[in-house]
XYZ file of C-alpha atoms in Angstrom:
359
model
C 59.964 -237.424 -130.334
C 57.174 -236.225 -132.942
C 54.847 -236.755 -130.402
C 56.193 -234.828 -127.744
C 56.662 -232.035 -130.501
C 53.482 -232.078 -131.131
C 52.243 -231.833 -127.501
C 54.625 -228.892 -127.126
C 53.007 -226.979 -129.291
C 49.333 -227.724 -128.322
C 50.176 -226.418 -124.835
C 52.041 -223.188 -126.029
C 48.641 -222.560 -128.239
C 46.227 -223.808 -124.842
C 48.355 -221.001 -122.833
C 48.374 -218.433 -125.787
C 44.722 -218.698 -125.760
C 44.466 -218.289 -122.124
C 46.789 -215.535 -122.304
C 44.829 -213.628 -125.164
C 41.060 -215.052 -123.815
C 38.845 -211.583 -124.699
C 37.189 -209.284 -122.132
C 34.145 -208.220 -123.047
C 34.376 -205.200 -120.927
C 37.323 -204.736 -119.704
C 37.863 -202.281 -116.857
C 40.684 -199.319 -116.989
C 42.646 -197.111 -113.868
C 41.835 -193.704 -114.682
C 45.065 -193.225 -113.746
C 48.327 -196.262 -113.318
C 49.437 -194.886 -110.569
C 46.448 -195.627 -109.086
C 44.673 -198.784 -106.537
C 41.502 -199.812 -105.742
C 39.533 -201.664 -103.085
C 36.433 -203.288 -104.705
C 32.781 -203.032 -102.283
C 30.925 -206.448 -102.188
C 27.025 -205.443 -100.929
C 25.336 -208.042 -98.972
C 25.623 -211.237 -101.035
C 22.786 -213.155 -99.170
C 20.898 -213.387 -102.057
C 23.434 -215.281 -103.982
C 23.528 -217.710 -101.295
C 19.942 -218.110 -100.592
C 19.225 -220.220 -103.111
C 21.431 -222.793 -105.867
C 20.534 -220.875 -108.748
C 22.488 -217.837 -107.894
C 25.105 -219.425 -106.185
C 27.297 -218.855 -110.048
C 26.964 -215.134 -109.946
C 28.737 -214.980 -106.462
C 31.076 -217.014 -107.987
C 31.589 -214.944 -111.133
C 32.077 -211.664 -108.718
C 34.898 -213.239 -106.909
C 36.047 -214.388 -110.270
C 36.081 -211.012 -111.549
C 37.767 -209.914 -108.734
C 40.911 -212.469 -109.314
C 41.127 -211.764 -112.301
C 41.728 -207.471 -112.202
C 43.855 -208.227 -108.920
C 46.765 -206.636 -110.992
C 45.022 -205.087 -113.565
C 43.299 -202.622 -111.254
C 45.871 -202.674 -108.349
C 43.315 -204.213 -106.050
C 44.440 -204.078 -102.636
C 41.206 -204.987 -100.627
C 37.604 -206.255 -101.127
C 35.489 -204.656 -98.645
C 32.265 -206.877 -98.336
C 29.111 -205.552 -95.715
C 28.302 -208.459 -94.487
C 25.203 -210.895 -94.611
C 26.998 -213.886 -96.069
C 23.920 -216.487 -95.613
C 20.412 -215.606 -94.932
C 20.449 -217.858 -92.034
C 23.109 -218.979 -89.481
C 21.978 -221.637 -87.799
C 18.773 -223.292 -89.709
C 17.917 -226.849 -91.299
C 14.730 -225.838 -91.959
C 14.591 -224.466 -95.562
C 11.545 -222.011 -95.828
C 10.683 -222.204 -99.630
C 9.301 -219.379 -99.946
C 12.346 -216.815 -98.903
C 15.199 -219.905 -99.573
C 16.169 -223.561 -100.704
C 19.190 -223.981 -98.598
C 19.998 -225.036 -95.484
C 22.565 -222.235 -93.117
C 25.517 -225.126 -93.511
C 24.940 -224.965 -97.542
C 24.969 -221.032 -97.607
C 28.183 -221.089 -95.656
C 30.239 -223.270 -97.635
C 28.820 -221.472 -100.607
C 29.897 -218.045 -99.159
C 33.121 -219.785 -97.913
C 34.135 -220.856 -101.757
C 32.795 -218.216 -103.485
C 35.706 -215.807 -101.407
C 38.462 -218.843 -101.913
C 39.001 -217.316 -105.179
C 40.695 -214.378 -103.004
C 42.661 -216.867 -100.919
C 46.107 -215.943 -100.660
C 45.447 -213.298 -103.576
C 44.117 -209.998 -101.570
C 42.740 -209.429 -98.272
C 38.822 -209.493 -98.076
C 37.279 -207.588 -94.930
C 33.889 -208.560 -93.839
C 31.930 -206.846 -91.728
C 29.362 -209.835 -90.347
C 25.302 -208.387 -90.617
C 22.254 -209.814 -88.905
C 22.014 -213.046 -91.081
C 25.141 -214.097 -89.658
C 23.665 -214.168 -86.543
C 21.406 -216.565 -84.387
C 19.397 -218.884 -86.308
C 17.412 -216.952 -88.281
C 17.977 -213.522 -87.921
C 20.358 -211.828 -84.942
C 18.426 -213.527 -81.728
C 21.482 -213.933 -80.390
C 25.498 -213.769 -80.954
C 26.251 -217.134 -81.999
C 28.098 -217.335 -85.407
C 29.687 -219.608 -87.859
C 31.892 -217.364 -89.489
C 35.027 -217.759 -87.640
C 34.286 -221.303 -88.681
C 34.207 -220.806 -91.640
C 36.788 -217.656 -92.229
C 39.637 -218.101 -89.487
C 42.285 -216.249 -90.124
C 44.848 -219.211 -90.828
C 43.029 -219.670 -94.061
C 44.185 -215.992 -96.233
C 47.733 -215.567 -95.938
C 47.070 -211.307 -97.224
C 46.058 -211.337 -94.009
C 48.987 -212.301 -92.531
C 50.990 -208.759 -92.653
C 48.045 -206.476 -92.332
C 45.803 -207.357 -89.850
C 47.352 -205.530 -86.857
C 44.381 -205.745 -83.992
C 41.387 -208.227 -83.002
C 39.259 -208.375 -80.606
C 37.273 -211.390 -79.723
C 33.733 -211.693 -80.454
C 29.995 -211.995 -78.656
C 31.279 -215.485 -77.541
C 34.472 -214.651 -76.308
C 35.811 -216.445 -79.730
C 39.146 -214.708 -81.503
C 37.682 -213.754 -84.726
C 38.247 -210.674 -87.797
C 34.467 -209.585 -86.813
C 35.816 -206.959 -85.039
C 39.832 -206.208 -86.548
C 42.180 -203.430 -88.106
C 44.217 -204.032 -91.025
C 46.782 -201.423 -92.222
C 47.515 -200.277 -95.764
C 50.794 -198.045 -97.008
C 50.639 -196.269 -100.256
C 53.308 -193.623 -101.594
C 50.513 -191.324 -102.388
C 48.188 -191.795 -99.542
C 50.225 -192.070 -96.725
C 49.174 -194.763 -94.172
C 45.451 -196.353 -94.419
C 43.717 -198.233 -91.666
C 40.553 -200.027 -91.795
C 38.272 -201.233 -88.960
C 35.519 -203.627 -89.066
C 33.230 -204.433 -86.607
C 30.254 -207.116 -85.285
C 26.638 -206.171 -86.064
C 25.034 -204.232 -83.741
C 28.461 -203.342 -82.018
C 28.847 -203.896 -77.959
C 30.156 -200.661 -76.343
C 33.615 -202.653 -75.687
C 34.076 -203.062 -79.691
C 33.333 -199.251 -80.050
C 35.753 -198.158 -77.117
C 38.064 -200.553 -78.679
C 38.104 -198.927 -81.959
C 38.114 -195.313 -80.757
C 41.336 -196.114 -78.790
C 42.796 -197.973 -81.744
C 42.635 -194.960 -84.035
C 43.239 -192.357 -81.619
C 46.422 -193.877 -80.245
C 50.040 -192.855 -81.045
C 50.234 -195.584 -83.484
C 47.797 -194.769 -86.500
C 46.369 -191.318 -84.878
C 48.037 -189.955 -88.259
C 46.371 -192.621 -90.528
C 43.161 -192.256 -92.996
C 40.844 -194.540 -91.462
C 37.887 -196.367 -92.817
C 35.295 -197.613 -90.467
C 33.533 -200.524 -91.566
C 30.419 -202.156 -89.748
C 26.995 -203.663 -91.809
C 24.016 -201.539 -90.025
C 24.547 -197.897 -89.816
C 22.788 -195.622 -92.766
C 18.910 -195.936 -94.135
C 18.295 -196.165 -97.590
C 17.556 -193.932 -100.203
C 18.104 -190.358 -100.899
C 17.600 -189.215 -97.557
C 19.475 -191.184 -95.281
C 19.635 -191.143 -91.913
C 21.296 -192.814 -89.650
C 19.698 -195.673 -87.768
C 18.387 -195.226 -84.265
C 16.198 -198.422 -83.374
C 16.081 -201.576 -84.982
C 14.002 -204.945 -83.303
C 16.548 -207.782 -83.469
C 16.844 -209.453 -80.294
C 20.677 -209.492 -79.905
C 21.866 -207.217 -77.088
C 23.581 -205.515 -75.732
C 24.523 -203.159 -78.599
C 25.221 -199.908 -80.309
C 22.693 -198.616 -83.865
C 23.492 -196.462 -86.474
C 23.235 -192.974 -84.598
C 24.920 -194.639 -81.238
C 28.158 -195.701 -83.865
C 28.732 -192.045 -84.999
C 28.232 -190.482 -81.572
C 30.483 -192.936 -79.588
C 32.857 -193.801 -82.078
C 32.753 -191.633 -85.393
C 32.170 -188.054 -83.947
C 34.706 -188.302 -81.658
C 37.487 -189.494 -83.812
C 39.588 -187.034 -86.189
C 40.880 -189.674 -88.126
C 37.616 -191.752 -89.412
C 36.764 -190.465 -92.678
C 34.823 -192.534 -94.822
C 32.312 -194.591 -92.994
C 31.125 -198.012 -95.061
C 27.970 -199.881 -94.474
C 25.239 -202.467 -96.030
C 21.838 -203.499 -94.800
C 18.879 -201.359 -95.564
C 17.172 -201.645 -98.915
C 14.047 -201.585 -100.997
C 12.251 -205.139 -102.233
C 11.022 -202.605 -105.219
C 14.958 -203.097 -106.837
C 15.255 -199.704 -107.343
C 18.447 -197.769 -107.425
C 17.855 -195.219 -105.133
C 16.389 -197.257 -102.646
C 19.270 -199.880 -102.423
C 22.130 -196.824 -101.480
C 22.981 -193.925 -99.510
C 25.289 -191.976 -99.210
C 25.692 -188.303 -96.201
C 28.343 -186.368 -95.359
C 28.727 -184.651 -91.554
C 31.480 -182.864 -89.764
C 33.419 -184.612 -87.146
C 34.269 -182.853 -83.740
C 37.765 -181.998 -85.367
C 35.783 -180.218 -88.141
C 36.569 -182.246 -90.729
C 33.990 -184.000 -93.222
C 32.880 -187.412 -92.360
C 31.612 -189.632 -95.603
C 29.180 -191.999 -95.232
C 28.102 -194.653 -97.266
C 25.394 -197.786 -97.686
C 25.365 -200.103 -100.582
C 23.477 -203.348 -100.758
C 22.457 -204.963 -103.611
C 20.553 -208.191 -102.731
C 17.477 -207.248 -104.169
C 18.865 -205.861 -107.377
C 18.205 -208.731 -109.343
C 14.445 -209.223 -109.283
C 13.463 -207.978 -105.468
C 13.887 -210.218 -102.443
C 13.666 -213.838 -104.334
C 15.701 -212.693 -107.338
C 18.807 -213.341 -108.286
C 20.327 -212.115 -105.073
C 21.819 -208.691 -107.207
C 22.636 -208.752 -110.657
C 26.145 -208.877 -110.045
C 26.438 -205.233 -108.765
C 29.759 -204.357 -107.086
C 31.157 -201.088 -106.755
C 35.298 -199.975 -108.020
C 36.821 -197.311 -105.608
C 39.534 -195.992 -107.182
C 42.126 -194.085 -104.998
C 43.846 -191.110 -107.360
C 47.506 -190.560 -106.705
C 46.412 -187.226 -106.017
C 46.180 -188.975 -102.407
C 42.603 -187.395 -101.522
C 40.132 -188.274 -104.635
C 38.417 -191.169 -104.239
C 36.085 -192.530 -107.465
C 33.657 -194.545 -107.098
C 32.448 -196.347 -109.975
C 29.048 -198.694 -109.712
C 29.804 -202.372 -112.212
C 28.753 -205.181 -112.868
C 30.624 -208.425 -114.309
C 27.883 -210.186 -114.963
C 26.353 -207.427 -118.058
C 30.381 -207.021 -118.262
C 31.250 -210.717 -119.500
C 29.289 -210.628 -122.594
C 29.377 -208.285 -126.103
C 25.480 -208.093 -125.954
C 25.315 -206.844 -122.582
C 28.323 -204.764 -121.399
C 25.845 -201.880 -122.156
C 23.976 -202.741 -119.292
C 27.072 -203.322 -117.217
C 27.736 -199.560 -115.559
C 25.215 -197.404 -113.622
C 26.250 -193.875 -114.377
C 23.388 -192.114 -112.373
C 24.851 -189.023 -109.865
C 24.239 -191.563 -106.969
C 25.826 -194.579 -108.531
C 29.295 -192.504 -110.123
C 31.018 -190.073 -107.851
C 33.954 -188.568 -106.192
C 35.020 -188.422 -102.902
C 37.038 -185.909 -101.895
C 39.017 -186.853 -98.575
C 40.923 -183.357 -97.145
């Protein structure tokens, strides 16, 4: 009997200090009435090679761990899981993994969300091919079928089948209700788009069913980076047919009244600067209203193309009750974890911390 006293308490003190374990930094709503949907840039570089593979892991950590504390409701990530699809050929001097290693890394790095919070990825080049988009094979419905996340379950509401003819969430809607926002609906889409994804999408939205909904348009290649972005007219990957940058807004984002925050990865700057590693434009839509448009990708971050694959860099958008502000807030849980570095943990430049006004 002593003895199972004894045990008693040593477990209520083990879950007291679990309870009570101290955040370092410890991120706040600017408001409780608040959510948030937290922006993953391309993780390749966490994948790329064994060394980074923990701060991947301590993102999606982070993540789990605010689910209730900041409301999440989604984890948008833009794509370029693995530097290589297809590939048993490690090239040492860009990677020490093989594809199959980088896609079970990428695959338990986001188990942390399983059955936790939706996570919508829109697939980039790297997913592609062998090396780099020669064609449209892919393991990520492998990898990420849509059995395996059961917050997908209820808010996934449209597919359509990929490059290979394959049902897959490179190319799906999932809806989102909020008392102060109304009705939200995000769509994600392949790299490099085929004209059947686009005219897919611009039917989805514009139909009687979420005409009235906020929508959020989601696909990896769109904007350049830096201060002046533009949107992309010609890239050289091999993988055709398919739609670029300035093709996706005047097929599919123009046209449509109802996309108004556009979400993409891909382009940055080996220098790991800043500026060159986002973008961020706003344009008028045929219905007149504004259009925002934004690119964040942190792989080189941490040390340029072989560093550290980002530095941990994720962005918070915060969506105000006031049901049109959104805030965007640039973090990072790895400076965040620790007393002696949560100083280095927020980037409060003008293109790092903004609003987003959505009217």
């Amino acid at each position: 009997m002593k003895k199972n006293i004894l045990l008693l308490g040593f477990l209520l003190i083990f879950n007291v200090n679990l309870i009570a374990q101290h955040r370092a930094d410890r991120q706040q709503l600017s408001d409780t009435n608040a959510f948030t949907m937290i922006l993953l840039g391309d993780p390749q570089g966490y994948t790329k090679y064994d060394i980074n593979w923990p701060i991947f892991d301590l993102c999606t950590s982070w993540i789990s761990d605010n689910i209730n504390h900041l409301n999440i409701k989604a984890v948008l990530c833009t794509g370029d899981l693995v530097e290589q699809n297809e590939n048993i050929i490690r090239n040492r001097k860009m990677l020490n993994q093989t594809s199959k290693e980088m896609w079970e890394l990428a695959s338990r790095a986001l188990s942390r969300l399983d059955n936790k919070v939706p996570y919508i990825v829109s697939c980039g080049n790297h997913d592609y091919g062998y090396r780099s988009s020669e064609n449209g094979m892919t393991h990520f419905p492998d990898y990420f079928p849509f059995e395996r996340n059961t917050a997908w379950r209820d808010i996934c509401v449209d597919a359509l089948p990929n490059r290979n003819g394959i049902p897959s969430l490179e190319n799906a809607a999932f809806e989102f209700h909020d008392p102060n926002w109304g009705d939200i609906l995000i769509v994600t889409s392949e790299f490099h788009p085929r004209d059947e994804v686009l005219e897919w999408a611009k039917n989805l939205v514009s139909g009687d069913q979420y005409i009235n909904h906020t929508v959020i348009f989601m696909t990896h290649s769109y904007l350049t980076n830096g201060m002046n972005s533009q949107r992309i007219e010609k890239e050289g990957y091999k993988l055709a047919p398919g739609n670029n940058g300035k093709d996706i807004w005047e097929k599919l984002i123009r046209p449509s009244k109802n996309i108004r925050f556009v979400i993409c990865g891909h382009t940055a700057d080996g220098n790991a600067s800043f500026p060159d590693n986002v973008s961020y434009r706003t344009d008028n839509n045929d219905a007149g209203k504004i259009v925002h448009q934004m690119m964040f990708n942190v792989q080189t971050l941490g040390g340029g193309w072989e560093g550290n694959g980002g530095d941990g860099w994720l962005r918070i958008l915060e969506f105000m009750p006031d049901g049109k502000t959104v805030k965007v807030r640039t973090y990072s849980p790895l400076f965040g974890i620790s007393p002696s570095t949560k100083h280095l943990a927020h980037r409060t430049e003008p293109y790092d911390q903004f609003d987003i006004i959505i009217e």
